[in-house]
XYZ file of C-alpha atoms in Angstrom:
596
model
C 4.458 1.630 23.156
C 0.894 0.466 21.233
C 1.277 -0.233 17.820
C 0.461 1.959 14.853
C -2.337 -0.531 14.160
C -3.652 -0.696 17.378
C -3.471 3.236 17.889
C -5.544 3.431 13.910
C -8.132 0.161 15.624
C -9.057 2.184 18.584
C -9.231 5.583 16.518
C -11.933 3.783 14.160
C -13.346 1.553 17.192
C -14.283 4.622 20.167
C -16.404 6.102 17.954
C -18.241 3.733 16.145
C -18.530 1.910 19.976
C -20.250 5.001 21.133
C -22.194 5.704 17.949
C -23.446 2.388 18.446
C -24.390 2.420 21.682
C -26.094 5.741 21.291
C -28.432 4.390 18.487
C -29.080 1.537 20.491
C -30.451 3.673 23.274
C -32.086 6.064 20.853
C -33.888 3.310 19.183
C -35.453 2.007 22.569
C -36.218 5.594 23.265
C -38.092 6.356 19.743
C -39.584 2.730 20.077
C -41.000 4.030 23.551
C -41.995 7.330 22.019
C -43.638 5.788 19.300
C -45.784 3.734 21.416
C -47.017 6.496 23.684
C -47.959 8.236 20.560
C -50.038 5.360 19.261
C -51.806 4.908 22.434
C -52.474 9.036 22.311
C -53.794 8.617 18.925
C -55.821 5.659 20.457
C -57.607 7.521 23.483
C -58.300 10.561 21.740
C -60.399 7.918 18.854
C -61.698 6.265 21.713
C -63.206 9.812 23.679
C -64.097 11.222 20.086
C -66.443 8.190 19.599
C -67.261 7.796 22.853
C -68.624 11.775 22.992
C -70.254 10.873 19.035
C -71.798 7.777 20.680
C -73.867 10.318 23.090
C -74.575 12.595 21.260
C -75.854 9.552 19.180
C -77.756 8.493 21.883
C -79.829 11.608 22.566
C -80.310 12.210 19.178
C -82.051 8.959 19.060
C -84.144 9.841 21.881
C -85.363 13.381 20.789
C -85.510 11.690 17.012
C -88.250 8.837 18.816
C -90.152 11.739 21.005
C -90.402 13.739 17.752
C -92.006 10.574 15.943
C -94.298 9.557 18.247
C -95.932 13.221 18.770
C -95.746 14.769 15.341
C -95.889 10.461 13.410
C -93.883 12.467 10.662
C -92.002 10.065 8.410
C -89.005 11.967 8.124
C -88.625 11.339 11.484
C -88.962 7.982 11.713
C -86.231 7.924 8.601
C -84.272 10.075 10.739
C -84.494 7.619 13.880
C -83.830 4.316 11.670
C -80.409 6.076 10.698
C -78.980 7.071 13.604
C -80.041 3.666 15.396
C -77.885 2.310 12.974
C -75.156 4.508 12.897
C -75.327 4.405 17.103
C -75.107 0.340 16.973
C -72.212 0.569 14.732
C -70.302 3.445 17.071
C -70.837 1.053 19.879
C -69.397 -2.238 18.137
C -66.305 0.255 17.298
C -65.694 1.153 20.930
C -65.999 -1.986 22.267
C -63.484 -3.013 19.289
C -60.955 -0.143 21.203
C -61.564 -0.887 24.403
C -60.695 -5.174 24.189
C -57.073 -4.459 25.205
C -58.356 -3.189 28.635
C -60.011 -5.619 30.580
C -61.883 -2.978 32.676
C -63.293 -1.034 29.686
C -63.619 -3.911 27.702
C -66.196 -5.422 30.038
C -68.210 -1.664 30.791
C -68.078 -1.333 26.969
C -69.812 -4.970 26.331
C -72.437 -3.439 29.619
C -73.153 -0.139 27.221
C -73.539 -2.802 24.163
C -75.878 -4.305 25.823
C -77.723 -1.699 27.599
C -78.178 -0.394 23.744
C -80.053 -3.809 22.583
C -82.196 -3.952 25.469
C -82.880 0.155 24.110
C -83.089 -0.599 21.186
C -85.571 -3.243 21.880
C -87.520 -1.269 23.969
C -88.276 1.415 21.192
C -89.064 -1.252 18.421
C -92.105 -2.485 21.083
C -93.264 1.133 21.908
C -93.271 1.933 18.136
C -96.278 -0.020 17.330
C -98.170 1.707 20.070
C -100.589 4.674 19.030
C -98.703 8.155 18.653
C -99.047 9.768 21.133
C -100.185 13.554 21.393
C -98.685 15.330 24.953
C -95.275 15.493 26.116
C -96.146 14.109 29.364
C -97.741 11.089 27.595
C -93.987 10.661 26.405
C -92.735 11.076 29.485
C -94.775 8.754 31.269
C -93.987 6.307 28.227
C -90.166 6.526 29.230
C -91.072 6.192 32.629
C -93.838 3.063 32.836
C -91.173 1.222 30.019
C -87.830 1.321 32.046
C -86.661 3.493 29.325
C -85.388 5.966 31.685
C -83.482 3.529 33.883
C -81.414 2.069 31.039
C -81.415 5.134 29.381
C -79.500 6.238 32.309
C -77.356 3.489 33.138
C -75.993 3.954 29.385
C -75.217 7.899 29.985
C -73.250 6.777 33.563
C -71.218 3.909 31.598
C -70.649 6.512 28.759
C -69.122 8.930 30.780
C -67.379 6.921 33.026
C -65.765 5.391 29.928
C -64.802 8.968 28.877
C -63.757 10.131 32.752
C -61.294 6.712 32.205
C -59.814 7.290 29.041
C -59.192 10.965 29.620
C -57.539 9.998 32.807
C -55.028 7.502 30.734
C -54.566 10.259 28.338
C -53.329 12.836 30.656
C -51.089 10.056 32.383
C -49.711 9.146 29.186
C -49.073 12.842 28.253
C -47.317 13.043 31.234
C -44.643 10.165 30.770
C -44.703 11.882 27.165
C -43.218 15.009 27.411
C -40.608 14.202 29.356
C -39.594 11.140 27.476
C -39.196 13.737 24.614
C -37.093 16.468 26.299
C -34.848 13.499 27.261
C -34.305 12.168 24.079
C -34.048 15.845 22.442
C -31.221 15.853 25.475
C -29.393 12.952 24.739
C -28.907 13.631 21.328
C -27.846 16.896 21.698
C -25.317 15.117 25.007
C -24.408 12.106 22.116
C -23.579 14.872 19.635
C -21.390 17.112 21.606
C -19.545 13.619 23.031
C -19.190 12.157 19.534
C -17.440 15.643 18.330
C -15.358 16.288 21.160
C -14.326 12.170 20.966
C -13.678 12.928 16.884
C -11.335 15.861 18.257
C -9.316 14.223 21.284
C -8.785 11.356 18.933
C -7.880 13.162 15.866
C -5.514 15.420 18.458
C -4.305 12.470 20.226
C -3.609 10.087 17.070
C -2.356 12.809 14.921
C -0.447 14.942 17.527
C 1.499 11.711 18.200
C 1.624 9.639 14.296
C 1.385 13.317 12.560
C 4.771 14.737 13.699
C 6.364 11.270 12.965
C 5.339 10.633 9.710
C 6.641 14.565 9.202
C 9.820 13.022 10.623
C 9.783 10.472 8.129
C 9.520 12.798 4.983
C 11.862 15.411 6.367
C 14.516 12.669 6.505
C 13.206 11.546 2.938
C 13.656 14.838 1.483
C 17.130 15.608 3.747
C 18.506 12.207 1.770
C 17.813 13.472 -1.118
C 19.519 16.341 -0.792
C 22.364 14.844 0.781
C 22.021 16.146 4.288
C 22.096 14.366 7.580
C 18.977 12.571 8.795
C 17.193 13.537 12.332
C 17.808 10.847 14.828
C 15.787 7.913 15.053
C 12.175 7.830 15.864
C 12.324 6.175 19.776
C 9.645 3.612 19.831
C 8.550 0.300 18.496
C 5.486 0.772 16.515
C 5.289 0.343 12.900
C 6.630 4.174 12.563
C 9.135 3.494 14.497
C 10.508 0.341 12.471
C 9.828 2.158 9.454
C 12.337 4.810 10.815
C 14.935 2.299 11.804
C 14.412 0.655 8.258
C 14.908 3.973 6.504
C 17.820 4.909 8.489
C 19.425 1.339 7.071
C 19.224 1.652 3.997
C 20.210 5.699 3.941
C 23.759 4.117 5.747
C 23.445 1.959 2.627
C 22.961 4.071 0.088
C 25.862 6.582 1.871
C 28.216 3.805 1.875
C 27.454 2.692 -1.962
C 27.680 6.274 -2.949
C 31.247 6.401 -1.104
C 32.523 3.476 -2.287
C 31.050 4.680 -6.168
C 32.871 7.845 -5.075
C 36.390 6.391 -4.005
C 35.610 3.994 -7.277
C 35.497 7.347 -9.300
C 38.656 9.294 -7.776
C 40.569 6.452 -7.443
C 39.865 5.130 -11.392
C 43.039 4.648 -13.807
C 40.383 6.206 -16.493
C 38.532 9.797 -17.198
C 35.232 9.855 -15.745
C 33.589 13.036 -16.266
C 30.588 14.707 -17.086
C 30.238 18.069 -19.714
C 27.281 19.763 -20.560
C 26.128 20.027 -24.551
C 28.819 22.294 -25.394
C 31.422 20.276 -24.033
C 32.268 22.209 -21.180
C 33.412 20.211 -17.860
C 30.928 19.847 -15.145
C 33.035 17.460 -13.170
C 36.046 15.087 -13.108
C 37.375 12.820 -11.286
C 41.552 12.864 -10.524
C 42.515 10.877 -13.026
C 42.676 13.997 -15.327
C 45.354 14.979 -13.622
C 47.820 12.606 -15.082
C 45.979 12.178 -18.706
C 45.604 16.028 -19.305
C 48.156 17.123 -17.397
C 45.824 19.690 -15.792
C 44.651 19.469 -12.099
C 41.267 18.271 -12.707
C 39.494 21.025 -10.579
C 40.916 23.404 -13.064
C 39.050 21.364 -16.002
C 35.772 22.719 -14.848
C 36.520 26.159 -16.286
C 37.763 24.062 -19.888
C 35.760 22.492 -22.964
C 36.301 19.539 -24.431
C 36.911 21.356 -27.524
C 40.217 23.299 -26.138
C 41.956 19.939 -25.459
C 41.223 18.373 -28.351
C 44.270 17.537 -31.359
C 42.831 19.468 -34.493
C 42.612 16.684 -36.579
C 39.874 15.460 -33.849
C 38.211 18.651 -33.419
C 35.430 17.795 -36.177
C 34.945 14.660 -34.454
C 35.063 15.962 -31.036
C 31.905 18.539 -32.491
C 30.244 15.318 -34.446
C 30.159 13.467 -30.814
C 28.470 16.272 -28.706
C 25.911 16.711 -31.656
C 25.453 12.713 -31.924
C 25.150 12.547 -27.933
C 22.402 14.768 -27.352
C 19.955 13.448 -30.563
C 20.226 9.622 -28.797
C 19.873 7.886 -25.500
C 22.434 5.092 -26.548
C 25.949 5.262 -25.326
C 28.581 5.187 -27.530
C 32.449 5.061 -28.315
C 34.677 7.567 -30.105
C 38.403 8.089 -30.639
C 39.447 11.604 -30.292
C 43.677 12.524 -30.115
C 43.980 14.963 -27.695
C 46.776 17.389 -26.579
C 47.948 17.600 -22.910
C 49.367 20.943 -21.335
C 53.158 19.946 -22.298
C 52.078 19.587 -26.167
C 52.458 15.672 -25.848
C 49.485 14.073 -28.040
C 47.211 11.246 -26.140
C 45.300 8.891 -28.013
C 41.772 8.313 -25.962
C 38.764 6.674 -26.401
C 35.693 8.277 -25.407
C 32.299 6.126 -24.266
C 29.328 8.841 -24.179
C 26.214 8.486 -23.239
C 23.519 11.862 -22.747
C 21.311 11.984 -19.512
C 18.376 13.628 -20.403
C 17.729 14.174 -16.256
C 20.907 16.497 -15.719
C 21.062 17.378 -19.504
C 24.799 16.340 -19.811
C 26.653 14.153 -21.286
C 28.270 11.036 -18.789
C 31.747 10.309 -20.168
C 34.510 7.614 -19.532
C 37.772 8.282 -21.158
C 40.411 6.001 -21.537
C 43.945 6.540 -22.469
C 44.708 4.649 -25.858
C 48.273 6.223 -26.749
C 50.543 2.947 -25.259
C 47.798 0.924 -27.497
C 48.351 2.509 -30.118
C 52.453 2.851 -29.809
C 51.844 -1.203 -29.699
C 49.748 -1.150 -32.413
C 52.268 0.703 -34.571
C 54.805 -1.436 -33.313
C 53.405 -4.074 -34.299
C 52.435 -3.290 -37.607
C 56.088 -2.794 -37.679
C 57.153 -5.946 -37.193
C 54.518 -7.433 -39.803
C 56.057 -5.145 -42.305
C 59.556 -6.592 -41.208
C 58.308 -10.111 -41.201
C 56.433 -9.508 -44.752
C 58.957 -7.854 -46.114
C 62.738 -7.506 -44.090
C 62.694 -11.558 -43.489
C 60.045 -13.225 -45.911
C 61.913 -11.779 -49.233
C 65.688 -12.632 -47.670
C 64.216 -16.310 -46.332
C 62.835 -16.878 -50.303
C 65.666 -16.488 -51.874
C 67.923 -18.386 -49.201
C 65.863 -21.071 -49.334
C 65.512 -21.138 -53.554
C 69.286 -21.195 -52.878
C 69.919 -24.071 -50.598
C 67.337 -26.121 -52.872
C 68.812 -25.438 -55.521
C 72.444 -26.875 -54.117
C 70.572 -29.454 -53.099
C 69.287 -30.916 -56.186
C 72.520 -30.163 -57.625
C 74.972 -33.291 -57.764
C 77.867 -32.130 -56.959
C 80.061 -34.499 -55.972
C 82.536 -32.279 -54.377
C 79.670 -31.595 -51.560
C 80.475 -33.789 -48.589
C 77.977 -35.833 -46.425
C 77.304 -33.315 -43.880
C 77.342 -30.576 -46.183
C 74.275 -32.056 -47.436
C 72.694 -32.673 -44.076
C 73.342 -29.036 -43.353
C 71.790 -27.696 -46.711
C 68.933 -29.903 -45.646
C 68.416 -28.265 -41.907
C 69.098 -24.559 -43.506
C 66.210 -25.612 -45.973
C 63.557 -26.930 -43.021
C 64.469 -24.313 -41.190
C 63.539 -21.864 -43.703
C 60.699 -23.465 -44.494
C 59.797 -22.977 -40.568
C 60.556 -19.613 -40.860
C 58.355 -18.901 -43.770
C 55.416 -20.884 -41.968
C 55.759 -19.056 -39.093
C 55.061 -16.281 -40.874
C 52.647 -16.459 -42.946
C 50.795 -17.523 -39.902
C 51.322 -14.518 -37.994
C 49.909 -12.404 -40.912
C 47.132 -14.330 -42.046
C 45.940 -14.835 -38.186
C 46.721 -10.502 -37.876
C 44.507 -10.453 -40.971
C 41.845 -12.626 -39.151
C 41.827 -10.566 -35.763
C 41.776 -7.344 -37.611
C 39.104 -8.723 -40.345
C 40.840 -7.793 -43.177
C 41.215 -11.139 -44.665
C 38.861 -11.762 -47.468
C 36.676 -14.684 -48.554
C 35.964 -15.373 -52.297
C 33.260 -18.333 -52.284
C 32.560 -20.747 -54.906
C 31.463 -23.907 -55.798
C 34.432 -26.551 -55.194
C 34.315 -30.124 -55.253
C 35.990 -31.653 -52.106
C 38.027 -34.616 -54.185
C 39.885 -31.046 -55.805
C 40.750 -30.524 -52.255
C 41.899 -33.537 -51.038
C 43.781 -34.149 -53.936
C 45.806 -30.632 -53.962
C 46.637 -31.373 -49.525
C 47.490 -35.094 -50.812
C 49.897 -33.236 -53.391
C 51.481 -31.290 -50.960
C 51.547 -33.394 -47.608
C 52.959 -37.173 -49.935
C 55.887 -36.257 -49.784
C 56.153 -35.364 -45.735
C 53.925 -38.594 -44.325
C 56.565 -40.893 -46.514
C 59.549 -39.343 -44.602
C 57.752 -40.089 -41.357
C 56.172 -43.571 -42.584
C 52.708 -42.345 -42.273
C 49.608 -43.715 -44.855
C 47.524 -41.099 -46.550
C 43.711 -42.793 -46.787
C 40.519 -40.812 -49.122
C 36.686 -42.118 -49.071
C 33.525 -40.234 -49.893
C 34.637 -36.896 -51.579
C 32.371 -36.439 -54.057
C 30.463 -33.690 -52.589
C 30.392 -30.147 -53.454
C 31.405 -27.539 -51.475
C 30.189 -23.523 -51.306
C 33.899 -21.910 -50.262
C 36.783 -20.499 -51.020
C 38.933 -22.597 -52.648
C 42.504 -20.996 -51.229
C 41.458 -21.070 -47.478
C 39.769 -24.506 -47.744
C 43.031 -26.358 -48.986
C 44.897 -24.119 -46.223
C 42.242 -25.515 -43.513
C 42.463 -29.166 -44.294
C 46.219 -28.843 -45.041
C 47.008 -27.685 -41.114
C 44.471 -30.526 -40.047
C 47.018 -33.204 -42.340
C 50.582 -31.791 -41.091
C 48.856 -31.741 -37.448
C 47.830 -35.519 -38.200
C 50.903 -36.241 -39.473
C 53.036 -34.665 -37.114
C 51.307 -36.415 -33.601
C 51.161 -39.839 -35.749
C 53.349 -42.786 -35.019
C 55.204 -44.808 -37.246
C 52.918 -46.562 -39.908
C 49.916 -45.469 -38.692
C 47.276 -43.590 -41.143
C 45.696 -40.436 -41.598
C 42.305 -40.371 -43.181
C 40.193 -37.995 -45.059
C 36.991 -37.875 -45.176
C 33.950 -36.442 -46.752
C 30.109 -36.758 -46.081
C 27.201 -34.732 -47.384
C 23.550 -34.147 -45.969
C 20.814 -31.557 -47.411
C 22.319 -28.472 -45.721
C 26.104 -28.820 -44.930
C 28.919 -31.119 -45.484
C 31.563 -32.373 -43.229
C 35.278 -32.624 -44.069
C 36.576 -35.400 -41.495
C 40.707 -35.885 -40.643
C 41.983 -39.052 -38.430
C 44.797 -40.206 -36.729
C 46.240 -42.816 -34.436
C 48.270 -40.709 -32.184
C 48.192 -40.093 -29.126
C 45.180 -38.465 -28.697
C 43.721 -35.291 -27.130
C 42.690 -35.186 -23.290
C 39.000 -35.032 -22.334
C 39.784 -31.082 -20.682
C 41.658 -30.195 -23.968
C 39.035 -30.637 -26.634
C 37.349 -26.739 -25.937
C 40.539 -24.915 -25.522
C 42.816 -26.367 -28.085
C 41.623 -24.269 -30.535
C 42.662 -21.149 -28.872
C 46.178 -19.512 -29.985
C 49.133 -20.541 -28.707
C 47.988 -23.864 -27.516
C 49.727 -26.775 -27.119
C 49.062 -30.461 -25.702
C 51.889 -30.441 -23.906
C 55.055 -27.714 -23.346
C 57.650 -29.310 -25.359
C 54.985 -29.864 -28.595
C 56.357 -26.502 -29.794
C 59.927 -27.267 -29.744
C 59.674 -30.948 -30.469
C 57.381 -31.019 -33.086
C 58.134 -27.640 -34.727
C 54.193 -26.054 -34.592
C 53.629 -22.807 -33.651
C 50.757 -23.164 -31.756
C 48.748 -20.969 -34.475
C 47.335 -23.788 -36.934
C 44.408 -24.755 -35.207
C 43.386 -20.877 -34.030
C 43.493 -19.990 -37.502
C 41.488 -23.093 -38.823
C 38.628 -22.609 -36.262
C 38.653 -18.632 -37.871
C 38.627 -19.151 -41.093
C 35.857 -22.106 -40.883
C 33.713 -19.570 -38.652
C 34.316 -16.770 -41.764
C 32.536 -19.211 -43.892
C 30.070 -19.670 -41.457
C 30.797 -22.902 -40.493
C 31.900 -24.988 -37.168
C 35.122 -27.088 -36.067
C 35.387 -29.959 -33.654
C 37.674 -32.465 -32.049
C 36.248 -35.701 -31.008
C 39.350 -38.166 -29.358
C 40.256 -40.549 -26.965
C 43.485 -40.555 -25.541
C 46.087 -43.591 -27.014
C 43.645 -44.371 -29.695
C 44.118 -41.175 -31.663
C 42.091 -38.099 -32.437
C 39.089 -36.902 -35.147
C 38.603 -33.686 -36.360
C 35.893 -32.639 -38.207
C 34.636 -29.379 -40.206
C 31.240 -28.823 -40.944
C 30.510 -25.670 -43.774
C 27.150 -25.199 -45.527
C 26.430 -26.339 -48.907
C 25.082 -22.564 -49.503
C 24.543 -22.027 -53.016
């Protein structure tokens, strides 16, 4: 089949071949007309002067006869002028006649057959006057007037016989060379037209209906109907077709997979209308609600809704419709069996449907665990903390006793209930002050503290554990200042010390460290242990992380320390690091800005 381009090249190149050809043959035809009309304009100059040059010519003669019988000077005025006026007539005609070869010699005859007049006259005018008509005559006669004057009449008129003869032969070729250009553009006009027509018939009878085809399919996708079958060819139409009935098997297969995403989704996704009535659902309603979803699109939001939500449920459908932002809210609802569900609605209002696109998701087992959990922080803040206190007051206080009725392992065992305690405790306090973290509850007081007041209080508290396991506590350059708080700071470097102290071997060293520059300082803890691996640095920071499995049993951490150093450094808007190489030991350092 010829291409859509072709089919438009010949539609544009027929007519504009036969226009052009048509001018073409019109514009030899004017050209010819034109020329026939200039040489009609020329013959009738050339037998207009040829008749003035005549009658020039006799009235030259009677204008002499009446001078030389009457000698009147008006006459001889008269003569002089029309001499002239004949001499110049005849330079004009020979002037017309020098593109004919023929006429151009019997015109240069009647030139000179004029002189030799001409010449004649000015010799008889200084003769007497003479007084008798006859006298004149005889003058003409005895002077070979007459003879030339003769000879000049036949050349005159046989000029005149010859260029009324090429006159009528060239308004013969004329008129017909007229009615056939009057006929060919009349033919060209009625062929250009009718072309125009087959070609607009041909090229639109057979691109018109498929282009139609093309944006009744566009308009069937968009309402979701089937297309018409696919446009049989090659041509640009037809690939366009093909094309278009690709990507409508695309679009139909997105829009079922979006569809079997919908039904098949463990969360609400709905839409309602401004008043919160259900336009549609997808199954999952079923199960949340506890109503078959179809049956939702004859409920509002409003009727499902807990009470206590019901102001929020109205303060959502208001805020939906004055923004084009999605947004989250929690609303408790209640299903058909009276059971409460905790969800959490993301809404966001399209303006193009005027309703409001919702995705609900079911909160209530978060929420149990929530509770739960809150639970077991009060137990651990309260139920074990206050028991674990006193026990361990208790055993220390045995302990420093001296009893001497307490045996040897008595004592060891006072000394493992007190650690043990002591883990306890840790433990805890870890788990609420990293709950506090996640939950952002825990509070930072800032102020100006100098880093040796730091050092000093972790030194304090840490002696008395590095001596036990043989380990040197080092200090250099802590005389900077420090914008924090004071509580969390000592906490922070503390974990970094135990950690230190914990992964270092016997008689190594821990050192502390302290360096300022003009907009932060950094706090800076060594070791000699074992190191951290190259894959560990990034991650060891993250909760519940350990080097290696048995660092939790064997060296009694929790696996919180470091999570809850990297928060509390990032509350003061600061940054944490680990810097190591394995066998050589490991370098952690805490950068916080000076502030005010």
């Amino acid at each position: 089949m010829i291409s859509l381009r072709t089919k438009l090249g010949l539609f544009i190149a027929l007519p504009l071949a036969f226009q052009m050809l048509f001018s073409v043959v019109i514009g030899i035809l004017l050209e010819r007309s034109e020329l026939m009309a200039e040489y009609e304009n020329r013959s009738k100059e050339v037998i207009g002067r040829a008749n003035w040059s005549e009658f020039l010519a006799a009235s030259v003669a009677l204008c002499w006869t009446g001078y030389k019988l009457t000698a009147r000077p008006e006459y001889r005025e008269v003569l002089q002028s029309v001499k002239h006026k004949l001499s110049e007539e005849n330079e004009r005609m020979t002037a017309l006649y020098a593109a004919n070869e023929t006429q151009s010699d019997e015109a240069r005859q009647l030139l000179s057959i004029n002189h030799r007049l001409d010449e004649r006259l000015t010799v008889l005018d200084s003769q007497k006057e003479l007084s008798r008509p006859d006298q004149v005559k005889a003058l003409f006669s005895g002077n070979e007037l007459l003879p030339l004057w003769n000879e000049a009449i036949t050349l005159r008129q046989k000029l005149l016989a010859s260029e009324r003869g090429r006159f009528k032969a060239n308004f013969e070729d004329v008129v017909p060379q007229r009615k056939l250009i009057r006929v060919l553009m009349y033919a060209g006009l009625a062929f250009y037209v009718l072309l125009a027509l087959l070609s607009t018939l041909t090229y639109g009878g057979t691109v018109g209906r498929r282009i139609k085809a093309l944006i009744d399919n566009a308009n069937r996708l968009s309402r979701g109907e089937a297309l018409n079958p696919a446009i049989v060819g090659n041509d640009e139409v037809a690939l366009l077709d093909d094309t278009f009935h690709a990507m409508a098997n695309a679009i139909n297969e997105a829009a079922e997979k979006e569809r079997a995403i919908i039904r098949n989704a463990v969360d609400v996704i709905c839409s309602i209308d401004a008043d919160g009535n259900f336009i549609s659902v997808n199954p999952a309603a079923d199960d949340l609600f506890g109503i078959p979803h179809e049956e939702l699109k004859s409920r509002s939001l409003l009727d499902l809704t807990d009470p206590e939500s019901l102001n929020d449920a109205k303060d959502s459908l208001t805020r939906a419709r004055s923004t084009d932002k999605a947004f989250t809210v929690e609303l408790a609802m209640r299903s058909t069996d009276a059971r409460r569900v905790e969800t959490l609605w993301s809404m966001r209002w399209v303006p193009k449907e005027s309703s409001i696109f919702c995705v609900v998701h079911d909160l209530t087992e978060r929420k149990q665990v929530e509770r739960l959990k809150q639970e077991v922080l009060s137990m651990v803040s309260h139920d074990i903390r206050s028991p674990l206190t006193t026990i361990q007051g208790a055993v220390e206080f045995l302990l420093k006793s001296n009893d001497s009725s307490q045996s040897q392992q008595s004592q060891h065992l006072l000394t493992l209930a007190k650690n043990n305690c002591q883990r306890i405790l840790t433990l805890s306090m870890d788990i609420l002050d990293f709950d506090k973290l996640e939950s952002g509850m825990l509070e930072i007081r800032k102020e100006k503290v100098p880093v040796l007041e730091v050092f000093d209080a972790v030194l304090e508290t840490m002696q008395t554990i590095a001596e036990k396991k043989n380990v040197h506590l080092s200090l250099s350059g802590a005389s900077a200042t420090v914008f924090a708080d004071r509580e969390r700071l000592v906490q922070i470097i503390a974990n970094l010390v135990s950690n230190a102290i914990k992964f270092s071997p016997n008689g190594g060293t821990v050192s502390l460290g302290a360096e300022e520059s003009y907009s932060y300082v950094e706090l800076t803890v060594a070791d000699q242990g074992r190191g951290v691996p190259a894959n560990m640095t990034a991650v060891i920071f993250d909760r519940f992380r350990q080097i290696e499995r048995g660092d939790m049993t064997e060296r009694r951490g929790t696996g919180l320390g470091l999570a809850i150093c990297k928060q509390l450094v990032e509350l003061h808007g600061g940054t944490i690091a680990c810097s190591s190489e394995p066998g050589k030991g490991s370098l952690f350092t805490v950068r916080l800005p000076k502030g005010e």
